[in-house]
């Protein structure tokens, strides 16, 4: 099983990990950026197939591409039928469509975690009362550990309107009053520090391979609202979290719970909010996630073989993530989004800068809110790492050219 097809919105990082491990890789994504591993055959769904960068479209155009196995990235976790089409007559290295239908249902996920004593944010859907003041007990959650105390300090009217087909925090917004639209639900807003645990799962067990604070809605990177825009991985003693060791342990217990309950396979991610020592799960991303690349840089190893071993043989790594974090220092990644309509001229200089990845092609144009590239930084502590990421994002913005509307 050496010929791998990887499909998703942005495949460069996963493809590079696979290529470094000796796999023959073809990719289909929205960008086919310049800085691919030299052995990767990178295809753009728009340029090469004249199709839209959606999961169903990518699954459709992938049908005639030869490969031994397929791997899906975002947004396929929200499209089980597209996963089934992509994997037809091929080996699927990832979670099966029926697993996605369960673990990506926020109500099913919350129920599974709550049954194991985990504090979960309250949820409402269109079938519940749309007056949150009358619905505080609708899910009977937050009755374990220290969750009652932490919720007392939360605004009881603070809700987020989220699409069931969520991804990277896009389209999430604050909700005040009014009906819940079809295809959306309400999740209680929990104030705290956003984070993510990346883990390998197989046969009902899991092993953590990455632990990071998430950057969300940061204007320094052109993000707004709840849009994911990066991750910073640091030792547990760093001040990113009030108690990094306790948060890591709690997130690991949640990952074990969902791995056993839903039978997850391969590399997965768990997004959460930490309030002191209490950790609230937000969602599970049952596929390769953006922060895996940060862990690869920190630990100097590709994790694609870990994904293959977990999916195909049920074998988990022996990595001691907590110890590896202590040795790794601090590594950060930020996704730089366009603040205004802009274009890039010659991006060759970006190809020579190791802190810039996902390099666009010369002359490419960007709409406001569209990702431009990713920037990386390594430092002795998370605060310094963050400042370096901001500085490198500023250099990216300085190299863009404004696009003016024609009269």
Short mmCIF file of C-alpha atoms in Angstrom, two decimals:
data_model
loop_
_atom_site.label_atom_id
_atom_site.label_comp_id
_atom_site.label_asym_id
_atom_site.label_seq_id
_atom_site.Cartn_x
_atom_site.Cartn_y
_atom_site.Cartn_z
CA UNK A 1 0.00 0.00 0.00
CA UNK A 2 2.30 2.72 -1.29
CA UNK A 3 0.17 4.82 -3.67
CA UNK A 4 -1.90 7.26 -1.62
CA UNK A 5 -4.56 9.73 -2.74
CA UNK A 6 -5.23 12.60 -0.31
CA UNK A 7 -8.26 14.87 -0.77
CA UNK A 8 -9.31 17.97 1.15
CA UNK A 9 -9.34 21.75 1.13
CA UNK A 10 -5.60 22.01 1.87
CA UNK A 11 -3.46 18.88 1.54
CA UNK A 12 0.12 20.17 1.40
CA UNK A 13 1.07 19.30 5.01
CA UNK A 14 -0.41 15.79 5.04
CA UNK A 15 1.02 15.05 1.60
CA UNK A 16 4.46 16.19 2.70
CA UNK A 17 4.27 13.98 5.78
CA UNK A 18 3.34 10.99 3.63
CA UNK A 19 6.01 11.71 1.02
CA UNK A 20 8.71 12.05 3.68
CA UNK A 21 7.70 8.61 4.91
CA UNK A 22 8.23 7.12 1.44
CA UNK A 23 4.67 6.98 0.09
CA UNK A 24 3.80 7.89 -3.50
CA UNK A 25 1.27 10.69 -3.14
CA UNK A 26 -1.34 12.35 -5.35
CA UNK A 27 -3.49 15.14 -3.95
CA UNK A 28 -6.65 16.98 -4.91
CA UNK A 29 -7.38 20.21 -3.08
CA UNK A 30 -8.42 23.81 -3.56
CA UNK A 31 -4.97 25.30 -4.01
CA UNK A 32 -2.19 22.94 -5.18
CA UNK A 33 0.27 25.42 -3.66
CA UNK A 34 3.79 25.90 -4.97
CA UNK A 35 5.73 24.48 -2.03
CA UNK A 36 4.84 20.82 -2.44
CA UNK A 37 7.20 18.00 -1.63
CA UNK A 38 9.03 17.32 -4.93
CA UNK A 39 7.58 13.81 -5.24
CA UNK A 40 3.93 14.85 -4.73
CA UNK A 41 1.57 15.14 -7.66
CA UNK A 42 -0.62 18.06 -6.57
CA UNK A 43 -3.85 18.76 -8.44
CA UNK A 44 -6.19 21.71 -8.01
CA UNK A 45 -9.86 20.79 -8.21
CA UNK A 46 -10.59 24.16 -9.84
CA UNK A 47 -7.63 24.49 -12.23
CA UNK A 48 -7.26 20.85 -13.21
CA UNK A 49 -10.87 19.67 -13.12
CA UNK A 50 -12.92 22.87 -13.44
CA UNK A 51 -14.90 21.89 -10.35
CA UNK A 52 -15.69 23.52 -7.01
CA UNK A 53 -13.59 22.70 -3.91
CA UNK A 54 -16.33 20.77 -2.15
CA UNK A 55 -16.13 17.26 -0.75
CA UNK A 56 -18.68 15.79 -3.22
CA UNK A 57 -16.88 17.40 -6.18
CA UNK A 58 -13.47 16.17 -5.06
CA UNK A 59 -14.82 12.65 -4.52
CA UNK A 60 -16.32 12.74 -8.01
CA UNK A 61 -13.17 13.84 -9.83
CA UNK A 62 -11.04 11.39 -7.80
CA UNK A 63 -12.87 8.35 -9.17
CA UNK A 64 -10.54 7.88 -12.13
CA UNK A 65 -7.27 8.45 -10.30
CA UNK A 66 -5.38 5.21 -9.54
CA UNK A 67 -4.30 4.59 -5.95
CA UNK A 68 -4.05 1.89 -3.31
CA UNK A 69 -5.66 3.87 -0.53
CA UNK A 70 -7.39 7.19 0.12
CA UNK A 71 -7.13 9.71 2.96
CA UNK A 72 -9.62 12.53 3.45
CA UNK A 73 -9.09 15.85 5.18
CA UNK A 74 -11.46 18.74 5.94
CA UNK A 75 -14.32 19.15 4.95
CA UNK A 76 -15.00 15.46 4.27
CA UNK A 77 -15.88 14.75 7.92
CA UNK A 78 -19.14 16.61 7.27
CA UNK A 79 -19.98 14.58 4.16
CA UNK A 80 -20.17 10.83 4.90
CA UNK A 81 -21.64 10.12 1.44
CA UNK A 82 -18.67 11.80 -0.21
CA UNK A 83 -16.34 9.69 1.95
CA UNK A 84 -18.14 6.56 0.83
CA UNK A 85 -17.83 7.62 -2.82
CA UNK A 86 -14.14 8.47 -2.39
CA UNK A 87 -13.42 5.09 -0.79
CA UNK A 88 -15.38 2.99 -3.28
CA UNK A 89 -13.22 -0.01 -4.32
CA UNK A 90 -10.27 1.48 -2.36
CA UNK A 91 -8.74 1.10 1.08
CA UNK A 92 -9.97 3.90 3.34
CA UNK A 93 -7.35 5.22 5.75
CA UNK A 94 -9.64 7.06 8.12
CA UNK A 95 -12.92 6.84 9.95
CA UNK A 96 -15.80 5.16 8.14
CA UNK A 97 -18.90 7.12 7.05
CA UNK A 98 -21.08 5.56 9.77
CA UNK A 99 -18.55 6.69 12.40
CA UNK A 100 -18.62 10.24 11.04
CA UNK A 101 -22.42 10.38 11.25
CA UNK A 102 -22.24 9.66 14.97
CA UNK A 103 -19.18 11.49 16.22
CA UNK A 104 -19.96 14.63 14.20
CA UNK A 105 -23.45 14.86 15.71
CA UNK A 106 -22.93 17.33 18.59
CA UNK A 107 -25.87 15.90 20.54
CA UNK A 108 -24.66 12.30 20.23
CA UNK A 109 -21.13 13.36 21.18
CA UNK A 110 -22.32 15.39 24.17
CA UNK A 111 -24.48 12.52 25.39
CA UNK A 112 -21.61 10.05 25.20
CA UNK A 113 -19.26 12.32 27.11
CA UNK A 114 -21.88 13.29 29.69
CA UNK A 115 -22.56 9.62 30.40
CA UNK A 116 -18.91 9.35 31.42
CA UNK A 117 -19.11 12.30 33.81
CA UNK A 118 -17.66 14.92 31.48
CA UNK A 119 -18.90 18.52 31.76
CA UNK A 120 -20.29 19.53 28.37
CA UNK A 121 -21.71 22.83 27.07
CA UNK A 122 -25.50 22.94 26.89
CA UNK A 123 -27.01 22.39 23.45
CA UNK A 124 -30.31 23.36 21.82
CA UNK A 125 -31.71 22.57 18.41
CA UNK A 126 -34.76 23.66 16.44
CA UNK A 127 -36.94 21.17 18.32
CA UNK A 128 -36.12 22.77 21.66
CA UNK A 129 -37.48 26.05 22.98
CA UNK A 130 -35.89 29.02 21.26
CA UNK A 131 -35.98 30.99 24.50
CA UNK A 132 -32.76 30.01 26.23
CA UNK A 133 -33.98 31.51 29.50
CA UNK A 134 -36.70 28.84 29.59
CA UNK A 135 -34.39 26.05 28.41
CA UNK A 136 -31.48 26.02 30.80
CA UNK A 137 -32.30 22.53 32.00
CA UNK A 138 -33.09 21.09 28.57
CA UNK A 139 -29.94 18.99 28.40
CA UNK A 140 -29.35 18.47 32.12
CA UNK A 141 -25.62 18.89 31.52
CA UNK A 142 -22.90 20.50 33.61
CA UNK A 143 -23.81 18.52 36.70
CA UNK A 144 -20.43 16.89 37.24
CA UNK A 145 -16.98 17.82 38.54
CA UNK A 146 -16.60 21.59 39.01
CA UNK A 147 -18.84 22.53 36.10
CA UNK A 148 -21.66 24.05 38.14
CA UNK A 149 -19.37 26.61 39.72
CA UNK A 150 -17.82 27.56 36.40
CA UNK A 151 -21.19 27.96 34.74
CA UNK A 152 -22.45 30.25 37.49
CA UNK A 153 -19.94 32.83 36.26
CA UNK A 154 -21.07 32.38 32.66
CA UNK A 155 -23.83 34.49 31.14
CA UNK A 156 -26.89 32.23 31.05
CA UNK A 157 -27.97 33.94 27.83
CA UNK A 158 -24.61 33.43 26.05
CA UNK A 159 -25.18 31.06 23.14
CA UNK A 160 -23.38 30.41 19.88
CA UNK A 161 -25.24 29.61 16.67
CA UNK A 162 -23.29 26.84 14.92
CA UNK A 163 -23.84 24.90 11.70
CA UNK A 164 -23.95 21.12 12.01
CA UNK A 165 -21.50 21.05 9.11
CA UNK A 166 -18.90 23.12 10.90
CA UNK A 167 -15.25 23.61 10.04
CA UNK A 168 -12.51 25.84 11.41
CA UNK A 169 -14.98 28.06 13.27
CA UNK A 170 -16.33 29.50 10.04
CA UNK A 171 -19.91 30.83 10.12
CA UNK A 172 -20.21 30.49 13.92
CA UNK A 173 -21.76 33.57 15.46
CA UNK A 174 -23.29 34.81 18.68
CA UNK A 175 -27.03 34.20 19.07
CA UNK A 176 -29.41 36.39 21.00
CA UNK A 177 -33.01 35.67 20.02
CA UNK A 178 -34.98 34.23 17.17
CA UNK A 179 -35.56 30.83 15.59
CA UNK A 180 -32.79 28.31 15.12
CA UNK A 181 -32.38 27.79 11.35
CA UNK A 182 -32.55 24.33 9.86
CA UNK A 183 -29.09 22.77 9.79
CA UNK A 184 -27.94 24.81 12.80
CA UNK A 185 -27.95 24.40 16.58
CA UNK A 186 -27.08 26.38 19.69
CA UNK A 187 -24.10 25.66 21.89
CA UNK A 188 -23.57 27.37 25.22
CA UNK A 189 -20.70 29.83 24.99
CA UNK A 190 -17.95 28.96 27.46
CA UNK A 191 -15.35 31.63 28.10
CA UNK A 192 -11.84 30.28 28.48
CA UNK A 193 -8.75 29.24 26.55
CA UNK A 194 -9.33 27.31 23.31
CA UNK A 195 -7.14 24.27 22.76
CA UNK A 196 -6.79 21.06 20.83
CA UNK A 197 -5.53 17.55 21.50
CA UNK A 198 -4.40 15.48 18.53
CA UNK A 199 -4.44 11.73 19.10
CA UNK A 200 -4.02 8.43 17.29
CA UNK A 201 -6.85 5.94 17.87
CA UNK A 202 -7.32 2.25 17.20
CA UNK A 203 -9.32 -0.63 18.71
CA UNK A 204 -10.95 1.56 21.35
CA UNK A 205 -7.71 3.06 22.66
CA UNK A 206 -5.75 6.21 21.87
CA UNK A 207 -2.37 7.91 22.31
CA UNK A 208 -1.90 11.68 22.40
CA UNK A 209 0.53 13.03 19.81
CA UNK A 210 -0.01 16.79 20.11
CA UNK A 211 -1.41 19.37 22.53
CA UNK A 212 -1.76 23.04 21.69
CA UNK A 213 -3.53 26.32 22.33
CA UNK A 214 -5.63 27.46 19.41
CA UNK A 215 -5.54 30.93 17.90
CA UNK A 216 -9.11 31.99 17.15
CA UNK A 217 -10.54 35.13 15.54
CA UNK A 218 -7.24 37.00 15.79
CA UNK A 219 -7.20 40.19 13.69
CA UNK A 220 -3.39 40.03 13.47
CA UNK A 221 -3.90 37.12 11.10
CA UNK A 222 -6.95 38.53 9.33
CA UNK A 223 -9.37 36.29 11.23
CA UNK A 224 -12.61 37.40 12.85
CA UNK A 225 -15.31 35.90 15.01
CA UNK A 226 -14.50 32.30 15.90
CA UNK A 227 -12.36 31.48 12.85
CA UNK A 228 -9.46 29.15 13.59
CA UNK A 229 -6.17 30.77 12.61
CA UNK A 230 -3.40 28.73 14.19
CA UNK A 231 -1.93 26.68 17.01
CA UNK A 232 0.90 27.06 19.49
CA UNK A 233 2.38 23.88 20.98
CA UNK A 234 4.34 24.30 24.22
CA UNK A 235 5.48 22.32 27.28
CA UNK A 236 2.76 21.71 29.84
CA UNK A 237 4.38 24.17 32.24
CA UNK A 238 4.07 27.06 29.81
CA UNK A 239 1.52 29.71 30.77
CA UNK A 240 -0.78 29.04 27.81
CA UNK A 241 -3.19 27.27 30.16
CA UNK A 242 -3.78 27.96 33.85
CA UNK A 243 -2.80 24.34 34.59
CA UNK A 244 -1.42 22.70 31.46
CA UNK A 245 -0.88 19.30 33.05
CA UNK A 246 -4.46 19.11 34.34
CA UNK A 247 -5.91 20.27 31.01
CA UNK A 248 -3.78 17.74 29.11
CA UNK A 249 -4.93 14.92 31.40
CA UNK A 250 -8.59 15.89 31.10
CA UNK A 251 -8.42 16.21 27.31
CA UNK A 252 -6.69 12.85 27.12
CA UNK A 253 -9.47 11.23 29.14
CA UNK A 254 -12.06 12.70 26.76
CA UNK A 255 -10.12 11.42 23.76
CA UNK A 256 -10.05 7.96 25.30
CA UNK A 257 -13.81 8.15 25.88
CA UNK A 258 -14.66 9.09 22.30
CA UNK A 259 -12.14 6.62 20.87
CA UNK A 260 -13.76 3.76 22.77
CA UNK A 261 -17.36 4.91 22.28
CA UNK A 262 -17.19 5.59 18.55
CA UNK A 263 -14.40 3.23 17.49
CA UNK A 264 -12.24 5.99 16.02
CA UNK A 265 -9.30 5.09 13.80
CA UNK A 266 -6.15 6.94 12.78
CA UNK A 267 -5.34 10.53 13.62
CA UNK A 268 -8.10 12.66 15.13
CA UNK A 269 -8.47 15.98 16.93
CA UNK A 270 -10.47 17.10 19.95
CA UNK A 271 -11.23 20.83 20.28
CA UNK A 272 -11.99 22.15 23.76
CA UNK A 273 -12.26 25.21 25.99
CA UNK A 274 -10.29 25.22 29.25
CA UNK A 275 -11.53 27.25 32.23
CA UNK A 276 -8.95 26.72 34.92
CA UNK A 277 -8.83 22.95 35.48
CA UNK A 278 -12.25 22.31 33.91
CA UNK A 279 -12.16 21.30 30.24
CA UNK A 280 -15.25 21.57 28.03
CA UNK A 281 -15.28 19.58 24.77
CA UNK A 282 -16.46 21.44 21.68
CA UNK A 283 -16.16 18.97 18.83
CA UNK A 284 -14.20 16.05 17.46
CA UNK A 285 -12.41 16.37 14.12
CA UNK A 286 -12.16 12.73 12.99
CA UNK A 287 -9.40 13.28 10.42
CA UNK A 288 -5.96 14.82 9.91
CA UNK A 289 -5.99 18.34 11.36
CA UNK A 290 -3.94 21.50 10.89
CA UNK A 291 -2.14 21.26 14.24
CA UNK A 292 -0.55 17.89 13.38
CA UNK A 293 2.04 19.76 11.35
CA UNK A 294 2.97 21.75 14.45
CA UNK A 295 3.58 18.52 16.38
CA UNK A 296 5.63 17.15 13.49
CA UNK A 297 7.88 20.20 13.60
CA UNK A 298 8.17 20.07 17.37
CA UNK A 299 8.94 16.36 17.57
CA UNK A 300 10.94 16.17 14.29
CA UNK A 301 8.99 13.21 12.93
CA UNK A 302 6.28 12.59 10.31
CA UNK A 303 2.99 11.29 11.69
CA UNK A 304 1.52 9.96 8.47
CA UNK A 305 2.93 6.45 9.16
CA UNK A 306 1.20 6.65 12.56
CA UNK A 307 -2.10 7.30 10.78
CA UNK A 308 -1.59 4.37 8.41
CA UNK A 309 -0.55 1.97 11.18
CA UNK A 310 -3.54 2.87 13.33
CA UNK A 311 -6.02 2.58 10.46
CA UNK A 312 -4.70 -0.51 8.73
CA UNK A 313 -3.19 -2.53 11.56
CA UNK A 314 -4.68 -1.13 14.74
CA UNK A 315 -1.19 -0.25 15.95
CA UNK A 316 -0.68 2.79 18.18
CA UNK A 317 2.59 4.68 18.73
CA UNK A 318 4.60 4.46 21.94
CA UNK A 319 5.05 8.24 22.07
CA UNK A 320 5.03 9.86 25.52
CA UNK A 321 3.48 13.15 24.46
CA UNK A 322 3.92 14.94 27.79
CA UNK A 323 7.64 14.11 27.86
CA UNK A 324 8.03 15.01 24.19
CA UNK A 325 6.42 18.40 24.86
CA UNK A 326 9.00 19.11 27.56
CA UNK A 327 11.84 18.43 25.10
CA UNK A 328 10.34 20.21 22.10
CA UNK A 329 10.29 23.84 23.12
CA UNK A 330 7.54 26.01 21.63
CA UNK A 331 6.38 25.80 18.00
CA UNK A 332 3.61 27.91 16.49
CA UNK A 333 1.67 28.04 13.24
CA UNK A 334 -0.66 30.79 12.05
CA UNK A 335 -2.92 30.86 9.00
CA UNK A 336 -2.84 34.28 7.38
CA UNK A 337 -6.17 35.37 5.88
CA UNK A 338 -6.72 38.19 3.41
CA UNK A 339 -8.05 41.34 5.11
CA UNK A 340 -9.03 42.90 1.80
CA UNK A 341 -9.10 41.83 -1.83
CA UNK A 342 -5.45 41.37 -2.73
CA UNK A 343 -3.02 39.54 -4.99
CA UNK A 344 0.53 38.25 -4.83
CA UNK A 345 3.05 39.06 -7.54
CA UNK A 346 6.14 36.86 -7.66
CA UNK A 347 6.03 34.52 -4.65
CA UNK A 348 9.52 33.10 -5.27
CA UNK A 349 10.97 34.84 -2.23
CA UNK A 350 8.38 33.08 -0.04
CA UNK A 351 9.65 29.76 -1.40
CA UNK A 352 13.05 30.57 0.08
CA UNK A 353 11.63 31.44 3.52
CA UNK A 354 11.28 28.34 5.72
CA UNK A 355 8.86 30.17 8.01
CA UNK A 356 6.28 30.52 5.20
CA UNK A 357 4.39 27.52 3.84
CA UNK A 358 1.35 26.92 1.61
CA UNK A 359 2.90 29.36 -0.83
CA UNK A 360 0.41 30.61 -3.46
CA UNK A 361 1.21 30.79 -7.13
CA UNK A 362 2.38 34.04 -8.67
CA UNK A 363 -0.49 36.32 -9.60
CA UNK A 364 -3.02 34.55 -7.40
CA UNK A 365 -5.86 36.70 -6.08
CA UNK A 366 -7.50 36.48 -2.69
CA UNK A 367 -10.96 37.46 -1.56
CA UNK A 368 -11.40 38.97 1.92
CA UNK A 369 -11.26 36.12 4.42
CA UNK A 370 -9.54 33.70 2.04
CA UNK A 371 -6.37 31.98 3.37
CA UNK A 372 -3.15 33.29 1.84
CA UNK A 373 -0.46 31.12 3.43
CA UNK A 374 0.76 29.76 6.76
CA UNK A 375 3.62 31.13 8.88
CA UNK A 376 5.65 29.31 11.54
CA UNK A 377 7.78 30.28 14.51
CA UNK A 378 9.88 28.59 17.18
CA UNK A 379 10.69 30.23 20.50
CA UNK A 380 11.50 29.62 24.16
CA UNK A 381 7.98 30.49 25.35
CA UNK A 382 4.51 30.87 23.89
CA UNK A 383 4.34 34.67 24.26
CA UNK A 384 7.52 35.14 22.22
CA UNK A 385 6.32 32.58 19.68
CA UNK A 386 3.06 34.47 19.25
CA UNK A 387 4.87 37.78 18.71
CA UNK A 388 7.05 36.15 16.04
CA UNK A 389 3.97 34.81 14.27
CA UNK A 390 2.39 38.29 14.27
CA UNK A 391 5.60 39.79 12.88
CA UNK A 392 5.78 37.21 10.10
CA UNK A 393 2.14 37.68 9.22
CA UNK A 394 2.82 41.42 8.91
CA UNK A 395 5.56 40.66 6.39
CA UNK A 396 3.08 38.62 4.36
CA UNK A 397 0.60 41.50 4.31
CA UNK A 398 3.37 43.91 3.30
CA UNK A 399 4.09 41.77 0.24
CA UNK A 400 0.53 41.80 -1.09
CA UNK A 401 -0.86 44.08 -3.73
CA UNK A 402 -4.36 45.57 -3.37
CA UNK A 403 -6.95 44.63 -5.94
CA UNK A 404 -9.11 47.54 -6.93
CA UNK A 405 -12.55 47.10 -8.38
CA UNK A 406 -12.82 48.14 -11.99
CA UNK A 407 -14.95 51.23 -12.66
#
